[in-house]
Amino acid sequence: MRAIKKIDLVRIFLRSFYIQASWNYPRLISLGFCYCLMPILRRLYTERVDRISFIKRHLDFFNAHPYFASFALGSVARLEEQNRFERWDSSKPIGMLKKRLSSPLGAIGDKLFWGTAKPLAATVGVFGSLLFGFFGPVIFFVFYNVPHIYLRYYGVMRGYEMGFDIVRELSRIRYEKYFRVFQMAGVVFVGVFFGFFSISTWKSGSWPMVALLLVSMVVTWLFVRSRKSI
């Protein structure tokens, strides 16, 4: 039986933008996670004791990447609905799912967004600033936030659709192709940026700046390579 409506999932999506608003060391984003689920609390439970139990179990420790946490929000919403109408003996499966999702959601999200998408978007924004001035930050804002907002929405909807089975989809292997695409795009944009900057400074007679930039890039590359070999 389905009691949760799409509007409830949309409300969860909108609340997910505040999932880190009450970040704290003891339980990390658990309070924000619980806040995001309030629309389904009102939809599923009317008894005070049931609502108290719901809040308590979602105030337990939880951590994940703030964008990828949407997959957990959607799947937990589905499990809460099943728990309500199938009358499970215990709500422990919900807590177990959250624990299983915490690590992969954090690892994939950190690498995909903090490690690849954000540096790429920053490079595009800087290059855009050189070409279009004030519109550079706008380009960065759009380039970074369109996929991030889509992922929040998709995660809630997909998580609710799959429930427990969402675990199968959240593997590093599945997202490796996105890592490679972002990394390759980043290399291309850095190359284009360096070429554009070199031509501009060479024409202006500032060739020492080109040499300094080239040396800096080589030193940085050697440092990164040495760190990877440790």
PDB file of C-alpha atoms in Angstrom:
ATOM      1  CA  MET A   1       0.000   0.000   0.000  1.00  0.00           C
ATOM      2  CA  ARG A   2       1.256   3.488  -0.882  1.00  0.00           C
ATOM      3  CA  ALA A   3       0.399   6.411   1.374  1.00  0.00           C
ATOM      4  CA  ILE A   4       3.296   8.720   0.563  1.00  0.00           C
ATOM      5  CA  LYS A   5       2.508  11.040  -2.324  1.00  0.00           C
ATOM      6  CA  LYS A   6       4.864  12.627  -4.784  1.00  0.00           C
ATOM      7  CA  ILE A   7       4.340  16.023  -3.170  1.00  0.00           C
ATOM      8  CA  ASP A   8       5.738  14.536   0.049  1.00  0.00           C
ATOM      9  CA  LEU A   9       8.871  13.429  -1.800  1.00  0.00           C
ATOM     10  CA  VAL A  10       9.191  16.885  -3.357  1.00  0.00           C
ATOM     11  CA  ARG A  11       9.017  18.390   0.134  1.00  0.00           C
ATOM     12  CA  ILE A  12      11.785  16.033   1.263  1.00  0.00           C
ATOM     13  CA  PHE A  13      13.846  17.183  -1.727  1.00  0.00           C
ATOM     14  CA  LEU A  14      13.339  20.855  -0.834  1.00  0.00           C
ATOM     15  CA  ARG A  15      14.201  20.224   2.823  1.00  0.00           C
ATOM     16  CA  SER A  16      17.385  18.390   1.777  1.00  0.00           C
ATOM     17  CA  PHE A  17      19.009  21.773   1.074  1.00  0.00           C
ATOM     18  CA  TYR A  18      19.028  22.299   4.860  1.00  0.00           C
ATOM     19  CA  ILE A  19      20.364  18.865   5.766  1.00  0.00           C
ATOM     20  CA  GLN A  20      23.618  20.368   7.098  1.00  0.00           C
ATOM     21  CA  ALA A  21      22.011  23.330   8.868  1.00  0.00           C
ATOM     22  CA  SER A  22      22.251  21.554  12.247  1.00  0.00           C
ATOM     23  CA  TRP A  23      25.506  19.685  11.687  1.00  0.00           C
ATOM     24  CA  ASN A  24      27.073  18.582  14.964  1.00  0.00           C
ATOM     25  CA  TYR A  25      29.974  16.372  15.983  1.00  0.00           C
ATOM     26  CA  PRO A  26      28.143  13.732  18.062  1.00  0.00           C
ATOM     27  CA  ARG A  27      25.606  12.783  15.351  1.00  0.00           C
ATOM     28  CA  LEU A  28      26.775  14.760  12.303  1.00  0.00           C
ATOM     29  CA  ILE A  29      23.808  15.296   9.920  1.00  0.00           C
ATOM     30  CA  SER A  30      21.245  13.146  11.763  1.00  0.00           C
ATOM     31  CA  LEU A  31      19.187  16.145  12.912  1.00  0.00           C
ATOM     32  CA  GLY A  32      19.031  17.500   9.374  1.00  0.00           C
ATOM     33  CA  PHE A  33      18.135  14.030   8.100  1.00  0.00           C
ATOM     34  CA  CYS A  34      15.260  13.797  10.580  1.00  0.00           C
ATOM     35  CA  TYR A  35      14.078  17.289   9.599  1.00  0.00           C
ATOM     36  CA  CYS A  36      13.941  16.244   5.928  1.00  0.00           C
ATOM     37  CA  LEU A  37      11.657  13.315   6.784  1.00  0.00           C
ATOM     38  CA  MET A  38       9.048  15.372   8.633  1.00  0.00           C
ATOM     39  CA  PRO A  39       6.609  15.367   5.652  1.00  0.00           C
ATOM     40  CA  ILE A  40       6.269  11.578   5.794  1.00  0.00           C
ATOM     41  CA  LEU A  41       5.997  11.598   9.596  1.00  0.00           C
ATOM     42  CA  ARG A  42       2.824  13.632   9.244  1.00  0.00           C
ATOM     43  CA  ARG A  43       1.597  11.426   6.412  1.00  0.00           C
ATOM     44  CA  LEU A  44       2.182   8.043   8.067  1.00  0.00           C
ATOM     45  CA  TYR A  45       1.701   8.490  11.793  1.00  0.00           C
ATOM     46  CA  THR A  46      -1.042  10.123  13.823  1.00  0.00           C
ATOM     47  CA  GLU A  47      -0.418   8.614  17.261  1.00  0.00           C
ATOM     48  CA  ARG A  48       1.947  10.545  19.525  1.00  0.00           C
ATOM     49  CA  VAL A  49       3.867   7.449  20.617  1.00  0.00           C
ATOM     50  CA  ASP A  50       4.511   6.456  16.972  1.00  0.00           C
ATOM     51  CA  ARG A  51       5.748   9.925  16.125  1.00  0.00           C
ATOM     52  CA  ILE A  52       8.118   9.927  19.093  1.00  0.00           C
ATOM     53  CA  SER A  53       9.558   6.559  18.017  1.00  0.00           C
ATOM     54  CA  PHE A  54       9.997   7.832  14.452  1.00  0.00           C
ATOM     55  CA  ILE A  55      11.929  10.899  15.603  1.00  0.00           C
ATOM     56  CA  LYS A  56      14.116   8.917  18.008  1.00  0.00           C
ATOM     57  CA  ARG A  57      15.233   6.397  15.402  1.00  0.00           C
ATOM     58  CA  HIS A  58      16.126   9.129  12.931  1.00  0.00           C
ATOM     59  CA  LEU A  59      18.127  11.113  15.455  1.00  0.00           C
ATOM     60  CA  ASP A  60      20.641   8.271  15.676  1.00  0.00           C
ATOM     61  CA  PHE A  61      24.086   8.861  14.187  1.00  0.00           C
ATOM     62  CA  PHE A  62      24.079   9.322  10.429  1.00  0.00           C
ATOM     63  CA  ASN A  63      26.549  10.810   8.011  1.00  0.00           C
ATOM     64  CA  ALA A  64      26.839  10.967   4.227  1.00  0.00           C
ATOM     65  CA  HIS A  65      27.678  13.388   1.481  1.00  0.00           C
ATOM     66  CA  PRO A  66      24.946  16.076   1.657  1.00  0.00           C
ATOM     67  CA  TYR A  67      23.952  15.606  -1.998  1.00  0.00           C
ATOM     68  CA  PHE A  68      24.013  11.804  -2.033  1.00  0.00           C
ATOM     69  CA  ALA A  69      22.122  11.641   1.262  1.00  0.00           C
ATOM     70  CA  SER A  70      19.007  12.096  -0.878  1.00  0.00           C
ATOM     71  CA  PHE A  71      19.222   8.401  -1.870  1.00  0.00           C
ATOM     72  CA  ALA A  72      19.011   7.467   1.811  1.00  0.00           C
ATOM     73  CA  LEU A  73      16.115   9.867   2.360  1.00  0.00           C
ATOM     74  CA  GLY A  74      14.077   8.302  -0.436  1.00  0.00           C
ATOM     75  CA  SER A  75      14.770   4.699   0.516  1.00  0.00           C
ATOM     76  CA  VAL A  76      14.096   5.350   4.212  1.00  0.00           C
ATOM     77  CA  ALA A  77      10.788   6.986   3.300  1.00  0.00           C
ATOM     78  CA  ARG A  78       9.832   3.799   1.450  1.00  0.00           C
ATOM     79  CA  LEU A  79      10.845   1.600   4.387  1.00  0.00           C
ATOM     80  CA  GLU A  80       8.917   3.725   6.848  1.00  0.00           C
ATOM     81  CA  GLU A  81       5.848   3.310   4.674  1.00  0.00           C
ATOM     82  CA  GLN A  82       6.303  -0.465   4.569  1.00  0.00           C
ATOM     83  CA  ASN A  83       6.884  -0.567   8.302  1.00  0.00           C
ATOM     84  CA  ARG A  84       3.649   1.339   8.875  1.00  0.00           C
ATOM     85  CA  PHE A  85       1.365  -0.847   6.781  1.00  0.00           C
ATOM     86  CA  GLU A  86       3.078  -4.241   6.962  1.00  0.00           C
ATOM     87  CA  ARG A  87       3.430  -3.934  10.746  1.00  0.00           C
ATOM     88  CA  TRP A  88       7.009  -5.120  11.066  1.00  0.00           C
ATOM     89  CA  ASP A  89       8.039  -6.664  14.371  1.00  0.00           C
ATOM     90  CA  SER A  90      10.911  -4.194  14.624  1.00  0.00           C
ATOM     91  CA  SER A  91      12.138  -1.035  12.913  1.00  0.00           C
ATOM     92  CA  LYS A  92      15.760  -2.256  13.061  1.00  0.00           C
ATOM     93  CA  PRO A  93      15.936  -2.865   9.270  1.00  0.00           C
ATOM     94  CA  ILE A  94      15.560   0.903   8.761  1.00  0.00           C
ATOM     95  CA  GLY A  95      18.538   1.634  11.003  1.00  0.00           C
ATOM     96  CA  MET A  96      20.568  -1.115   9.336  1.00  0.00           C
ATOM     97  CA  LEU A  97      19.903   0.342   5.893  1.00  0.00           C
ATOM     98  CA  LYS A  98      21.024   3.792   7.029  1.00  0.00           C
ATOM     99  CA  LYS A  99      24.269   2.331   8.390  1.00  0.00           C
ATOM    100  CA  ARG A 100      24.921   0.394   5.174  1.00  0.00           C
ATOM    101  CA  LEU A 101      24.347   3.491   3.058  1.00  0.00           C
ATOM    102  CA  SER A 102      26.381   5.922   5.150  1.00  0.00           C
ATOM    103  CA  SER A 103      29.871   4.941   3.978  1.00  0.00           C
ATOM    104  CA  PRO A 104      29.236   4.506   0.228  1.00  0.00           C
ATOM    105  CA  LEU A 105      27.166   7.682   0.032  1.00  0.00           C
ATOM    106  CA  GLY A 106      29.991   9.594   1.683  1.00  0.00           C
ATOM    107  CA  ALA A 107      32.815   8.049  -0.361  1.00  0.00           C
ATOM    108  CA  ILE A 108      31.136   8.379  -3.764  1.00  0.00           C
ATOM    109  CA  GLY A 109      29.846  11.876  -3.117  1.00  0.00           C
ATOM    110  CA  ASP A 110      33.172  13.196  -1.807  1.00  0.00           C
ATOM    111  CA  LYS A 111      35.106  11.900  -4.788  1.00  0.00           C
ATOM    112  CA  LEU A 112      32.538  12.862  -7.415  1.00  0.00           C
ATOM    113  CA  PHE A 113      31.779  16.388  -6.204  1.00  0.00           C
ATOM    114  CA  TRP A 114      34.564  17.578  -3.873  1.00  0.00           C
ATOM    115  CA  GLY A 115      37.314  15.790  -5.791  1.00  0.00           C
ATOM    116  CA  THR A 116      36.246  16.247  -9.414  1.00  0.00           C
ATOM    117  CA  ALA A 117      33.100  18.278 -10.128  1.00  0.00           C
ATOM    118  CA  LYS A 118      33.924  21.304  -7.948  1.00  0.00           C
ATOM    119  CA  PRO A 119      37.516  21.791  -9.221  1.00  0.00           C
ATOM    120  CA  LEU A 120      36.247  21.360 -12.780  1.00  0.00           C
ATOM    121  CA  ALA A 121      33.474  23.907 -12.254  1.00  0.00           C
ATOM    122  CA  ALA A 122      35.974  26.318 -10.679  1.00  0.00           C
ATOM    123  CA  THR A 123      38.270  25.990 -13.692  1.00  0.00           C
ATOM    124  CA  VAL A 124      35.378  26.650 -16.047  1.00  0.00           C
ATOM    125  CA  GLY A 125      34.349  29.654 -13.935  1.00  0.00           C
ATOM    126  CA  VAL A 126      37.861  31.163 -13.983  1.00  0.00           C
ATOM    127  CA  PHE A 127      38.145  30.641 -17.737  1.00  0.00           C
ATOM    128  CA  GLY A 128      34.693  32.162 -18.158  1.00  0.00           C
ATOM    129  CA  SER A 129      35.760  35.185 -16.125  1.00  0.00           C
ATOM    130  CA  LEU A 130      38.706  35.770 -18.437  1.00  0.00           C
ATOM    131  CA  LEU A 131      36.458  35.604 -21.476  1.00  0.00           C
ATOM    132  CA  PHE A 132      33.225  37.141 -20.231  1.00  0.00           C
ATOM    133  CA  GLY A 133      34.162  39.086 -17.097  1.00  0.00           C
ATOM    134  CA  PHE A 134      31.287  39.296 -14.619  1.00  0.00           C
ATOM    135  CA  PHE A 135      29.544  36.266 -16.141  1.00  0.00           C
ATOM    136  CA  GLY A 136      32.346  33.946 -15.011  1.00  0.00           C
ATOM    137  CA  PRO A 137      30.888  33.409 -11.505  1.00  0.00           C
ATOM    138  CA  VAL A 138      27.456  32.923 -13.084  1.00  0.00           C
ATOM    139  CA  ILE A 139      28.911  30.220 -15.339  1.00  0.00           C
ATOM    140  CA  PHE A 140      30.480  28.529 -12.295  1.00  0.00           C
ATOM    141  CA  PHE A 141      27.199  28.715 -10.365  1.00  0.00           C
ATOM    142  CA  VAL A 142      25.177  27.143 -13.194  1.00  0.00           C
ATOM    143  CA  PHE A 143      27.807  24.564 -14.182  1.00  0.00           C
ATOM    144  CA  TYR A 144      28.114  23.272 -10.631  1.00  0.00           C
ATOM    145  CA  ASN A 145      24.570  23.551  -9.290  1.00  0.00           C
ATOM    146  CA  VAL A 146      22.531  22.113 -12.166  1.00  0.00           C
ATOM    147  CA  PRO A 147      23.919  18.540 -11.710  1.00  0.00           C
ATOM    148  CA  HIS A 148      23.982  18.905  -7.923  1.00  0.00           C
ATOM    149  CA  ILE A 149      20.312  19.955  -7.703  1.00  0.00           C
ATOM    150  CA  TYR A 150      19.285  17.252 -10.170  1.00  0.00           C
ATOM    151  CA  LEU A 151      21.095  14.631  -8.069  1.00  0.00           C
ATOM    152  CA  ARG A 152      19.246  15.693  -4.920  1.00  0.00           C
ATOM    153  CA  TYR A 153      15.890  15.296  -6.676  1.00  0.00           C
ATOM    154  CA  TYR A 154      16.807  12.078  -8.503  1.00  0.00           C
ATOM    155  CA  GLY A 155      18.177  10.527  -5.310  1.00  0.00           C
ATOM    156  CA  VAL A 156      14.943  11.034  -3.366  1.00  0.00           C
ATOM    157  CA  MET A 157      12.776   9.679  -6.186  1.00  0.00           C
ATOM    158  CA  ARG A 158      15.047   6.750  -7.027  1.00  0.00           C
ATOM    159  CA  GLY A 159      15.567   5.852  -3.386  1.00  0.00           C
ATOM    160  CA  TYR A 160      11.818   5.745  -2.758  1.00  0.00           C
ATOM    161  CA  GLU A 161      11.290   3.649  -5.876  1.00  0.00           C
ATOM    162  CA  MET A 162      13.889   1.023  -4.917  1.00  0.00           C
ATOM    163  CA  GLY A 163      13.754   0.880  -1.125  1.00  0.00           C
ATOM    164  CA  PHE A 164      16.212  -1.756   0.150  1.00  0.00           C
ATOM    165  CA  ASP A 165      17.470  -2.409  -3.383  1.00  0.00           C
ATOM    166  CA  ILE A 166      19.086   1.032  -3.592  1.00  0.00           C
ATOM    167  CA  VAL A 167      22.186  -0.569  -2.051  1.00  0.00           C
ATOM    168  CA  ARG A 168      22.843  -2.353  -5.373  1.00  0.00           C
ATOM    169  CA  GLU A 169      23.027   0.938  -7.273  1.00  0.00           C
ATOM    170  CA  LEU A 170      25.400   2.715  -4.930  1.00  0.00           C
ATOM    171  CA  SER A 171      28.726   1.137  -5.800  1.00  0.00           C
ATOM    172  CA  ARG A 172      31.950   2.903  -6.750  1.00  0.00           C
ATOM    173  CA  ILE A 173      32.171   0.802  -9.912  1.00  0.00           C
ATOM    174  CA  ARG A 174      28.871   2.210 -11.154  1.00  0.00           C
ATOM    175  CA  TYR A 175      30.156   5.777 -10.747  1.00  0.00           C
ATOM    176  CA  GLU A 176      33.699   5.221 -12.030  1.00  0.00           C
ATOM    177  CA  LYS A 177      32.697   6.367 -15.515  1.00  0.00           C
ATOM    178  CA  TYR A 178      31.575   9.718 -14.087  1.00  0.00           C
ATOM    179  CA  PHE A 179      34.859  10.068 -12.210  1.00  0.00           C
ATOM    180  CA  ARG A 180      36.795   9.504 -15.442  1.00  0.00           C
ATOM    181  CA  VAL A 181      34.635  11.908 -17.448  1.00  0.00           C
ATOM    182  CA  PHE A 182      35.052  14.726 -14.912  1.00  0.00           C
ATOM    183  CA  GLN A 183      38.781  14.104 -14.585  1.00  0.00           C
ATOM    184  CA  MET A 184      39.319  14.087 -18.353  1.00  0.00           C
ATOM    185  CA  ALA A 185      37.214  17.227 -18.746  1.00  0.00           C
ATOM    186  CA  GLY A 186      39.259  18.884 -16.014  1.00  0.00           C
ATOM    187  CA  VAL A 187      42.529  18.105 -17.804  1.00  0.00           C
ATOM    188  CA  VAL A 188      41.125  19.487 -21.073  1.00  0.00           C
ATOM    189  CA  PHE A 189      39.941  22.728 -19.460  1.00  0.00           C
ATOM    190  CA  VAL A 190      43.253  23.214 -17.643  1.00  0.00           C
ATOM    191  CA  GLY A 191      45.057  22.751 -20.964  1.00  0.00           C
ATOM    192  CA  VAL A 192      42.771  25.225 -22.729  1.00  0.00           C
ATOM    193  CA  PHE A 193      43.127  27.698 -19.871  1.00  0.00           C
ATOM    194  CA  PHE A 194      46.928  27.438 -19.922  1.00  0.00           C
ATOM    195  CA  GLY A 195      47.000  27.870 -23.701  1.00  0.00           C
ATOM    196  CA  PHE A 196      44.732  30.909 -23.568  1.00  0.00           C
ATOM    197  CA  PHE A 197      46.706  32.473 -20.731  1.00  0.00           C
ATOM    198  CA  SER A 198      50.029  31.790 -22.442  1.00  0.00           C
ATOM    199  CA  ILE A 199      48.953  33.388 -25.718  1.00  0.00           C
ATOM    200  CA  SER A 200      47.505  36.424 -23.920  1.00  0.00           C
ATOM    201  CA  THR A 201      50.587  37.043 -21.765  1.00  0.00           C
ATOM    202  CA  TRP A 202      53.003  36.363 -24.657  1.00  0.00           C
ATOM    203  CA  LYS A 203      51.276  38.977 -26.807  1.00  0.00           C
ATOM    204  CA  SER A 204      51.472  41.479 -23.977  1.00  0.00           C
ATOM    205  CA  GLY A 205      55.224  40.856 -23.619  1.00  0.00           C
ATOM    206  CA  SER A 206      54.910  39.145 -20.216  1.00  0.00           C
ATOM    207  CA  TRP A 207      56.654  35.958 -21.253  1.00  0.00           C
ATOM    208  CA  PRO A 208      58.282  35.512 -17.788  1.00  0.00           C
ATOM    209  CA  MET A 209      54.766  34.946 -16.413  1.00  0.00           C
ATOM    210  CA  VAL A 210      54.288  32.109 -18.889  1.00  0.00           C
ATOM    211  CA  ALA A 211      57.552  30.520 -17.790  1.00  0.00           C
ATOM    212  CA  LEU A 212      56.620  30.932 -14.116  1.00  0.00           C
ATOM    213  CA  LEU A 213      53.212  29.313 -14.689  1.00  0.00           C
ATOM    214  CA  LEU A 214      54.772  26.423 -16.596  1.00  0.00           C
ATOM    215  CA  VAL A 215      57.342  25.799 -13.851  1.00  0.00           C
ATOM    216  CA  SER A 216      54.600  25.966 -11.200  1.00  0.00           C
ATOM    217  CA  MET A 217      52.510  23.397 -13.060  1.00  0.00           C
ATOM    218  CA  VAL A 218      55.473  21.027 -13.432  1.00  0.00           C
ATOM    219  CA  VAL A 219      56.377  21.325  -9.730  1.00  0.00           C
ATOM    220  CA  THR A 220      52.752  20.753  -8.729  1.00  0.00           C
ATOM    221  CA  TRP A 221      52.489  17.699 -10.985  1.00  0.00           C
ATOM    222  CA  LEU A 222      55.706  16.214  -9.560  1.00  0.00           C
ATOM    223  CA  PHE A 223      54.490  16.833  -6.011  1.00  0.00           C
ATOM    224  CA  VAL A 224      51.148  15.105  -6.691  1.00  0.00           C
ATOM    225  CA  ARG A 225      52.891  12.148  -8.316  1.00  0.00           C
ATOM    226  CA  SER A 226      55.248  11.778  -5.360  1.00  0.00           C
ATOM    227  CA  ARG A 227      52.331  11.852  -2.901  1.00  0.00           C
ATOM    228  CA  LYS A 228      50.507   9.115  -4.826  1.00  0.00           C
ATOM    229  CA  SER A 229      53.534   6.861  -4.699  1.00  0.00           C
ATOM    230  CA  ILE A 230      53.761   7.049  -0.900  1.00  0.00           C
TER     231      ILE A 230
END
